Coordinates of C-alpha atoms in Angstrom, one line a residue:
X1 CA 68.0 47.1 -67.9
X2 CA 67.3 44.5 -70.3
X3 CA 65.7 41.0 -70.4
X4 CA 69.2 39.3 -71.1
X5 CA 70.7 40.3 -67.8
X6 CA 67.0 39.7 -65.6
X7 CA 67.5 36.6 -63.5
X8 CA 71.0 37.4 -62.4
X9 CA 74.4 36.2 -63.6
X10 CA 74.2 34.2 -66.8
X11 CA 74.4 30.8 -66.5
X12 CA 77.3 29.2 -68.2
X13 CA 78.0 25.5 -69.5
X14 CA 80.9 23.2 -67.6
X15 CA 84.0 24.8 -69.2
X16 CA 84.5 22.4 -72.0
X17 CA 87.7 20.8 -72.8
X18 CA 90.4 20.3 -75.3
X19 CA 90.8 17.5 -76.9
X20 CA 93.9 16.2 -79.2
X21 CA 94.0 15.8 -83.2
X22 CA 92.2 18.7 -84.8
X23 CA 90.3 16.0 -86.8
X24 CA 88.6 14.5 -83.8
X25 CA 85.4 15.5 -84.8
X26 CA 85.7 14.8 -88.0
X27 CA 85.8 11.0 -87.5
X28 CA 82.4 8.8 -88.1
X29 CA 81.1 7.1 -84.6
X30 CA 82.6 5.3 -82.9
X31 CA 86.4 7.2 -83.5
X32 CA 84.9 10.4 -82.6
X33 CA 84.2 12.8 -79.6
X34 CA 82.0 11.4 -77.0
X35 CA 78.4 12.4 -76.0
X36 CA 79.2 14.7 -73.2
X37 CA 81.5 16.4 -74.5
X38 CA 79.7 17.0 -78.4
X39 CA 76.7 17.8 -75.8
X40 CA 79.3 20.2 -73.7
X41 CA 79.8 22.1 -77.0
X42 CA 76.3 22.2 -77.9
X43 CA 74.6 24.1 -75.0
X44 CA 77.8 26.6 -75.0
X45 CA 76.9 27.3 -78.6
X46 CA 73.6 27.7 -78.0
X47 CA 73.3 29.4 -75.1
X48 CA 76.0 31.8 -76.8
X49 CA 73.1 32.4 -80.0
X50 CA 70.3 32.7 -77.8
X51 CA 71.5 34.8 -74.8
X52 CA 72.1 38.1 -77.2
X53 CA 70.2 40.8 -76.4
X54 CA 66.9 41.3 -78.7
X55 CA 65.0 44.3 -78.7
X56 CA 62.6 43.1 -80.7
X57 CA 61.5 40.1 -78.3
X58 CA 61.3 42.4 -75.1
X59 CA 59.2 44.4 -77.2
X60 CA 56.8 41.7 -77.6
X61 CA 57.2 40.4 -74.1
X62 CA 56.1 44.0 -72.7
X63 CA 53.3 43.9 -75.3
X64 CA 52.1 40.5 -74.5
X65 CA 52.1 41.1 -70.4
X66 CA 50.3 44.8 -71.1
X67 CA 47.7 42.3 -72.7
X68 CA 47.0 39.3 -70.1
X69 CA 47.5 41.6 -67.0
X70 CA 45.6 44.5 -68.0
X71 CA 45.0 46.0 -64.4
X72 CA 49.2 46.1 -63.6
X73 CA 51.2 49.0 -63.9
X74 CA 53.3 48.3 -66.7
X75 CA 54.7 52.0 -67.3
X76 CA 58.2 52.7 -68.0
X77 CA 60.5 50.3 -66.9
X78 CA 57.5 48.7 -64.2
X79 CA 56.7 45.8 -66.9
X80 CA 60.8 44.0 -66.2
X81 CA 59.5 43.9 -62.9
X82 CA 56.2 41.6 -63.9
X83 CA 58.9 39.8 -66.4
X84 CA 61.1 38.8 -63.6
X85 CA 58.4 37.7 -61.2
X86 CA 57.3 35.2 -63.6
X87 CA 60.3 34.6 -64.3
X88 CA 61.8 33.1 -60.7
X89 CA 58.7 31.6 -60.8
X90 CA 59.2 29.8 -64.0
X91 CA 62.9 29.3 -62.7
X92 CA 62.1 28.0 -59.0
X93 CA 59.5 25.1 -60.7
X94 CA 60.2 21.5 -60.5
X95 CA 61.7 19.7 -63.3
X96 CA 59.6 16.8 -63.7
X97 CA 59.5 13.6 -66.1
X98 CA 56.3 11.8 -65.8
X99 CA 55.7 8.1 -66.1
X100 CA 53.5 5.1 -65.7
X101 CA 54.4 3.8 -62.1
X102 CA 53.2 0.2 -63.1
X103 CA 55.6 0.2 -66.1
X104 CA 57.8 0.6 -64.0
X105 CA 57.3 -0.9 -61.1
X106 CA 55.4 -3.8 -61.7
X107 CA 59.0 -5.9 -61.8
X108 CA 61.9 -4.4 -59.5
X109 CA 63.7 -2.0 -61.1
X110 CA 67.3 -2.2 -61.3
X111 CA 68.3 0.2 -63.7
X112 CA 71.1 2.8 -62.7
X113 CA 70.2 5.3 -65.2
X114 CA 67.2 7.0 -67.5
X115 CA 67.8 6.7 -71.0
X116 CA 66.6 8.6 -74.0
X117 CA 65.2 6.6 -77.1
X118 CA 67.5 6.9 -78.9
X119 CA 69.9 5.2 -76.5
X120 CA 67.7 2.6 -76.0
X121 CA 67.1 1.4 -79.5
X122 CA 70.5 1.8 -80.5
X123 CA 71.6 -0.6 -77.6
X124 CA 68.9 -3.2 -78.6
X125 CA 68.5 -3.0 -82.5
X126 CA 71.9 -1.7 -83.6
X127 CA 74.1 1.7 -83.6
X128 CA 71.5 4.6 -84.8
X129 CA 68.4 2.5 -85.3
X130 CA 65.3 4.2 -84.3
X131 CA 62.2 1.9 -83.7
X132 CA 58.6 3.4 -84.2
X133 CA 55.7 2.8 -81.5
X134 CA 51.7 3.4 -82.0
X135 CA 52.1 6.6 -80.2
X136 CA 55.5 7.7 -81.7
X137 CA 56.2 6.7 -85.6
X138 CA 60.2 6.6 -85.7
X139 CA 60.4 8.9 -89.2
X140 CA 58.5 11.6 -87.2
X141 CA 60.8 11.2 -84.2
X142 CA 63.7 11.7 -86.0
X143 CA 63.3 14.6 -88.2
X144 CA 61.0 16.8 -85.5
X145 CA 63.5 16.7 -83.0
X146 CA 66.7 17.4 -85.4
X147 CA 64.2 20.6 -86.7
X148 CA 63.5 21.5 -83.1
X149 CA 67.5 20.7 -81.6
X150 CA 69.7 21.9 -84.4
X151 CA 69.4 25.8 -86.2
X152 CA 69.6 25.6 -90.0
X153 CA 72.4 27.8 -89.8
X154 CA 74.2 24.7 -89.0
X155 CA 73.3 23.2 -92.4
X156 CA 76.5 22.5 -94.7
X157 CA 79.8 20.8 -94.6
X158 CA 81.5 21.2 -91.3
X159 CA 84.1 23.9 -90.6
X160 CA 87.4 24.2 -88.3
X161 CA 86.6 24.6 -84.7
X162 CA 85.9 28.3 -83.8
X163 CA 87.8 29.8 -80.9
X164 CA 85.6 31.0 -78.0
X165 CA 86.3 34.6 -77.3
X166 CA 89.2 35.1 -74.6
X167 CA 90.6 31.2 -75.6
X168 CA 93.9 30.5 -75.1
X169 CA 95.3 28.7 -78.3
X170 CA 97.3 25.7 -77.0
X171 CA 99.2 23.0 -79.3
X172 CA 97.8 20.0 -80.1
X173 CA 94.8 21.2 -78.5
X174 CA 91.2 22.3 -79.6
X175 CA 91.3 25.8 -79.8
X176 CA 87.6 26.1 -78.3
X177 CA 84.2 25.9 -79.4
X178 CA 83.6 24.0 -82.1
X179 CA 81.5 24.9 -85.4
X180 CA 77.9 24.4 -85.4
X181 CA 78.4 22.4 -88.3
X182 CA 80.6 20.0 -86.8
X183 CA 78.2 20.0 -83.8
X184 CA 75.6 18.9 -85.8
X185 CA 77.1 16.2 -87.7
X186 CA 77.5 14.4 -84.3
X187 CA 74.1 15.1 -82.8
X188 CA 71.9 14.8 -86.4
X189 CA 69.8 11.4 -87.2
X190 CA 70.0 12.8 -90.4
X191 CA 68.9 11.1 -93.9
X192 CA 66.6 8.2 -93.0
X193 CA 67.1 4.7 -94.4
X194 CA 64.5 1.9 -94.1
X195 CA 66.6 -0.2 -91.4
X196 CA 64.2 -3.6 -93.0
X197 CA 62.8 -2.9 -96.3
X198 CA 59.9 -5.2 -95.6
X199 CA 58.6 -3.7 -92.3
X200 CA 56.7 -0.8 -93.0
X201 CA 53.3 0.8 -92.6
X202 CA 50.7 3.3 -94.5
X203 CA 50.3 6.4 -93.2
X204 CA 47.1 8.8 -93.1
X205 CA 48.1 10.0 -96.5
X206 CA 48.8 6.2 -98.0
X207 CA 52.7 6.6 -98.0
X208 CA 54.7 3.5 -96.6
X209 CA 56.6 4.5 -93.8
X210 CA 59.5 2.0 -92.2
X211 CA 59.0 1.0 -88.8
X212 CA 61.9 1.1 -87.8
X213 CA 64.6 3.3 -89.5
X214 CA 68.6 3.9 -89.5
X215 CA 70.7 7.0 -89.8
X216 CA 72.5 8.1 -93.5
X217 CA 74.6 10.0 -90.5
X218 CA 77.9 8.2 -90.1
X219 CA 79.0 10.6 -87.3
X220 CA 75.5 10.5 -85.5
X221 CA 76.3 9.8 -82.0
X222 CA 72.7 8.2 -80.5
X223 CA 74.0 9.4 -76.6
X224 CA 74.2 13.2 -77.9
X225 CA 70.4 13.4 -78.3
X226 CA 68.3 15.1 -75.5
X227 CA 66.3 13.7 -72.6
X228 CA 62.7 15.1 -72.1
X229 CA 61.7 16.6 -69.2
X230 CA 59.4 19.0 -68.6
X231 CA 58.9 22.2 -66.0
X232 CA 55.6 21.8 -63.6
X233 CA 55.3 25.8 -64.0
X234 CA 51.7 25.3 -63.2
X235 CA 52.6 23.5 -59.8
X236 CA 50.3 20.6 -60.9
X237 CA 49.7 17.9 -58.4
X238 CA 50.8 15.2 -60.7
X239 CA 53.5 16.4 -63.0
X240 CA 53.8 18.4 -66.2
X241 CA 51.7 16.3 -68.0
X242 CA 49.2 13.2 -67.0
X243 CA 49.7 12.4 -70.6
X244 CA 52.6 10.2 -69.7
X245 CA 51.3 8.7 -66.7
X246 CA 50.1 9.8 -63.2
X247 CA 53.5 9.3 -61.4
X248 CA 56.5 11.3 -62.3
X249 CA 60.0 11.6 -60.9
X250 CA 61.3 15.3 -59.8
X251 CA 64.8 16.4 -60.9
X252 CA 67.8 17.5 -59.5
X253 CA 67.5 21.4 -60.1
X254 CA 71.1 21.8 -61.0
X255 CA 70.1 20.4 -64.5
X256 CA 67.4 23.2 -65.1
X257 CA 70.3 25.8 -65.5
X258 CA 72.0 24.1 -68.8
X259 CA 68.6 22.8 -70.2
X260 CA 66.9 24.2 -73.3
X261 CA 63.0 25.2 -72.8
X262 CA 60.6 24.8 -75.7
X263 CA 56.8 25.8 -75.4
X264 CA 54.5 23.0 -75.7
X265 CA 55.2 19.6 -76.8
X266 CA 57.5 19.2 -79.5
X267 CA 56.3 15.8 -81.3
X268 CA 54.0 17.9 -82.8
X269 CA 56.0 21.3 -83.5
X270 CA 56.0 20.2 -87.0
X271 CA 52.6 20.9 -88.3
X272 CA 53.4 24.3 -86.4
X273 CA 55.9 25.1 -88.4
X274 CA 58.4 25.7 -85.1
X275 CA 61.7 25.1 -85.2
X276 CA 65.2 26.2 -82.9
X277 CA 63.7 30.0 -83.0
X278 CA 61.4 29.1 -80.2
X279 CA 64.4 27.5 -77.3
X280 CA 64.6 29.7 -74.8
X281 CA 67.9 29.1 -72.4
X282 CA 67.2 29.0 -68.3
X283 CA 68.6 32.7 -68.1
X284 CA 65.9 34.5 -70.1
X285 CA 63.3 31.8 -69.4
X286 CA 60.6 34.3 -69.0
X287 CA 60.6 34.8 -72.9
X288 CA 59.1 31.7 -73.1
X289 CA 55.4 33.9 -72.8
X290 CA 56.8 35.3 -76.2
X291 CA 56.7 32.1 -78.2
X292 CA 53.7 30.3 -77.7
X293 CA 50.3 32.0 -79.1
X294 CA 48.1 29.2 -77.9
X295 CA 44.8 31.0 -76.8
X296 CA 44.7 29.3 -73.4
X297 CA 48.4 28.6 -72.7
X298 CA 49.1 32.6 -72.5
X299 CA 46.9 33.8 -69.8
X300 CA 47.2 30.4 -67.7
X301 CA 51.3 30.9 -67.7
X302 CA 50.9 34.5 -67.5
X303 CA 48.7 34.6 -64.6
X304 CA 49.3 31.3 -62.9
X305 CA 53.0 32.9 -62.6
X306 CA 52.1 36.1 -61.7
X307 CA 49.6 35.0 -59.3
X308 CA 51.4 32.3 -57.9
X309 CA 48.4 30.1 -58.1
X310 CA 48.3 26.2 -58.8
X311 CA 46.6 24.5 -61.8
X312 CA 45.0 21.1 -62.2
X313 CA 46.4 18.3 -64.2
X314 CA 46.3 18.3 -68.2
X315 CA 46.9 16.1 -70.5
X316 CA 47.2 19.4 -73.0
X317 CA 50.0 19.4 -75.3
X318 CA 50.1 22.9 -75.7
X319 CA 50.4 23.8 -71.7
X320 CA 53.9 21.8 -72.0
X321 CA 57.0 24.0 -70.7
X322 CA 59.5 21.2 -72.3
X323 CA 62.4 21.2 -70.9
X324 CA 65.5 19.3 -73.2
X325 CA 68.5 17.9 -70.8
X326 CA 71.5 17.3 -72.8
X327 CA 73.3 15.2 -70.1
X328 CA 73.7 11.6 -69.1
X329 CA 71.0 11.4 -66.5
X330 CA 72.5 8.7 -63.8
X331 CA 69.4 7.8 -61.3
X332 CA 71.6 8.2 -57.9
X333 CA 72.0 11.6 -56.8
X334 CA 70.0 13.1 -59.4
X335 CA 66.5 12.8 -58.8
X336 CA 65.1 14.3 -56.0
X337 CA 62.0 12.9 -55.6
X338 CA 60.1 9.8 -57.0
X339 CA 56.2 10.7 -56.7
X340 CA 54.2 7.6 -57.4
X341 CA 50.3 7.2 -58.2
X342 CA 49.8 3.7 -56.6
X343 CA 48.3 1.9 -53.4
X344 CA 50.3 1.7 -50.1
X345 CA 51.5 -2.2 -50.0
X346 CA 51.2 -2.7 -53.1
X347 CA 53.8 -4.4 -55.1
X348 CA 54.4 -1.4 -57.4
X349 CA 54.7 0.6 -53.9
X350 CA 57.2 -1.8 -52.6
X351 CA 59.3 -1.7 -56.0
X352 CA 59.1 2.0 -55.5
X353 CA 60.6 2.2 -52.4
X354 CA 63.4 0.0 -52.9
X355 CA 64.4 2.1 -56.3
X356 CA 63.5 5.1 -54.6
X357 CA 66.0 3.7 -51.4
X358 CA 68.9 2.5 -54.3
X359 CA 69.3 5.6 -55.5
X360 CA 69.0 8.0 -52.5
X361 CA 65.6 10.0 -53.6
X362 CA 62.6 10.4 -51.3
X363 CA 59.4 8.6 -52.5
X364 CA 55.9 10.0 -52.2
X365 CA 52.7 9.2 -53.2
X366 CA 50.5 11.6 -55.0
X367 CA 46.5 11.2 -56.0
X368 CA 45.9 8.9 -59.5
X369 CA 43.3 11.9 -60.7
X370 CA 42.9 15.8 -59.7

């Protein structure tokens, strides 16, 4: 028995389909493939990489559990049965994405769907334009999360799609999975270009920086980029992370099973040196215990999971389970729950409940501190 098979059947990606003209995906935005489906090939590929069996990682999971539960039996075979009760705990946590409730809520809000920043600056400054703000410098933005998103064995000039095994070869269809290379060419921001020359800013080290940036990537598709959500592993009473606000909104589990899980915030995986070695798919999502060495992020996941017991909140970057969604993410029928830090009869509260009422999810309130 084996950590790739613990959880049960592997989850698989929607079956992905063929399009016409081999050269589809070869053509610069907005001729080419669209999000979902460059996003449909992505997670396939990946989860294709990453769900190979590794003896070297169970290695280091057994060592790592010997070490943070030192009074359980972990003889034999006994420690796959530690691994896989953390595991369906990791697994059964709620997907969360935290926000400030008077953000939005302070003015009704009448948007039908949660959009990734990408999306949003492209839609208000231009196709693949990438604003900076205090908290989150646009040139940072960019290159952490095509370093943390796309494996540099994707580098290089694209290559012909790549037929998935068992693929039935159809004329005038795609034969399967396409190339990482050609994956990447749709989902990279790429070479960064000043998007105004005039608008930029020193950074710590005295470099000017632009403030707001534009992909060299003619393909770059700004939809195919991930939303950020995060897994409340530690069954905190106001989300994954107070960072981002006291309020959070809980997400429909079926997108846990195609998401991507990275250990601790990625903004700053950068001075880490981390890159796509650390994803862990939904299947093996235990092995996320092998990837992050923070000194208190270990024994709280370890044991907290184990345990089954509940955490505070935090506002520590290094306790984040990230959790990357590649998938439009259309408010109606896909969030649960809205959990809201505000007053009863409050305007926020009543802006709440009619968004919460639009789109068919059940509001709560929750504590503004614990």
């Amino acid at each position: 028995m084996s950590v790739a098979n613990a959880g049960g059947a592997r989850p698989q990606a929607e079956q992905i389909k063929g399009t016409n003209m081999s050269r589809f995906w070869d053509k610069p935005q907005t001729l080419g493939p669209s999000a979902g489906l460059v996003q449909q090939h992505f997670v396939k590929a990946r989860q294709t990489e990453l769900y190979r069996r590794d003896p070297a990682l169970e290695e280091r999971i057994k060592v790592i559990l010997a070490k943070e539960l030192p009074g359980v039996d972990m003889k034999g075979d006994k420690w796959l049965e530690v691994y896989h009760k953390i595991q369906k705990r990791l697994q059964s946590s709620e997907l969360t994405i935290n926000f400030k409730a008077d953000a939005w809520f302070t003015e009704e809000n009448n948007y039908d769907s949660y959009t990734q920043t990408y999306e949003r600056n492209s839609a208000a400054l231009g196709r693949g334009v990438l604003a900076s703000t205090a908290q989150d410098p646009a040139a940072v933005r960019a290159r952490v999360d095509d370093v943390v998103t796309l494996p540099k064995a994707w580098n290089g000039p694209a290559r012909p799609s790549q037929p998935s095994p068992g693929a039935v070869t159809r004329r005038g269809l795609m034969p399967g999975l396409q190339s990482g290379q050609r994956i990447r060419n749709q989902m990279a921001f790429g070479r960064q270009d000043p998007h105004l020359q005039k608008d930029v800013y020193a950074d710590d080290f005295g470099q000017q920086i632009a403030t707001t940036i534009e992909s060299g990537n003619p393909y770059f598709n700004p939809k195919t980029k991930q939303v950020f959500a995060a897994l409340n592993w530690a069954f905190r009473p106001n989300g994954s992370s107070v960072s981002y606000g006291h309020s959070f909104l809980v997400l429909n589990p079926k997108f846990k099973v195609n998401a991507l899980y990275f250990p601790g915030d990625t903004f700053y995986s950068e001075s880490l040196g981390q890159d796509t070695s650390l994803q862990v798919p939904y299947g093996t999502l235990g092995a996320i215990i092998a990837t992050n060495t923070s000194a208190q992020y270990l024994p709280d996941l370890v044991k907290t999971c184990y345990y089954g017991k509940q955490l505070g909140n935090t506002t520590d970057v290094y306790s984040l389970l990230e959790a990357h969604v590649f998938s439009a993410l259309p408010f109606k029928g896909n969030i649960k729950e809205v959990c809201v830090a505000i007053q009863r009869g409050t305007t926020i509260y009543r802006n709440a409940q009619k968004f919460s009422e639009r789109i068919g999810a059940k509001l709560s309130l929750v504590a503004s501190s614990g």
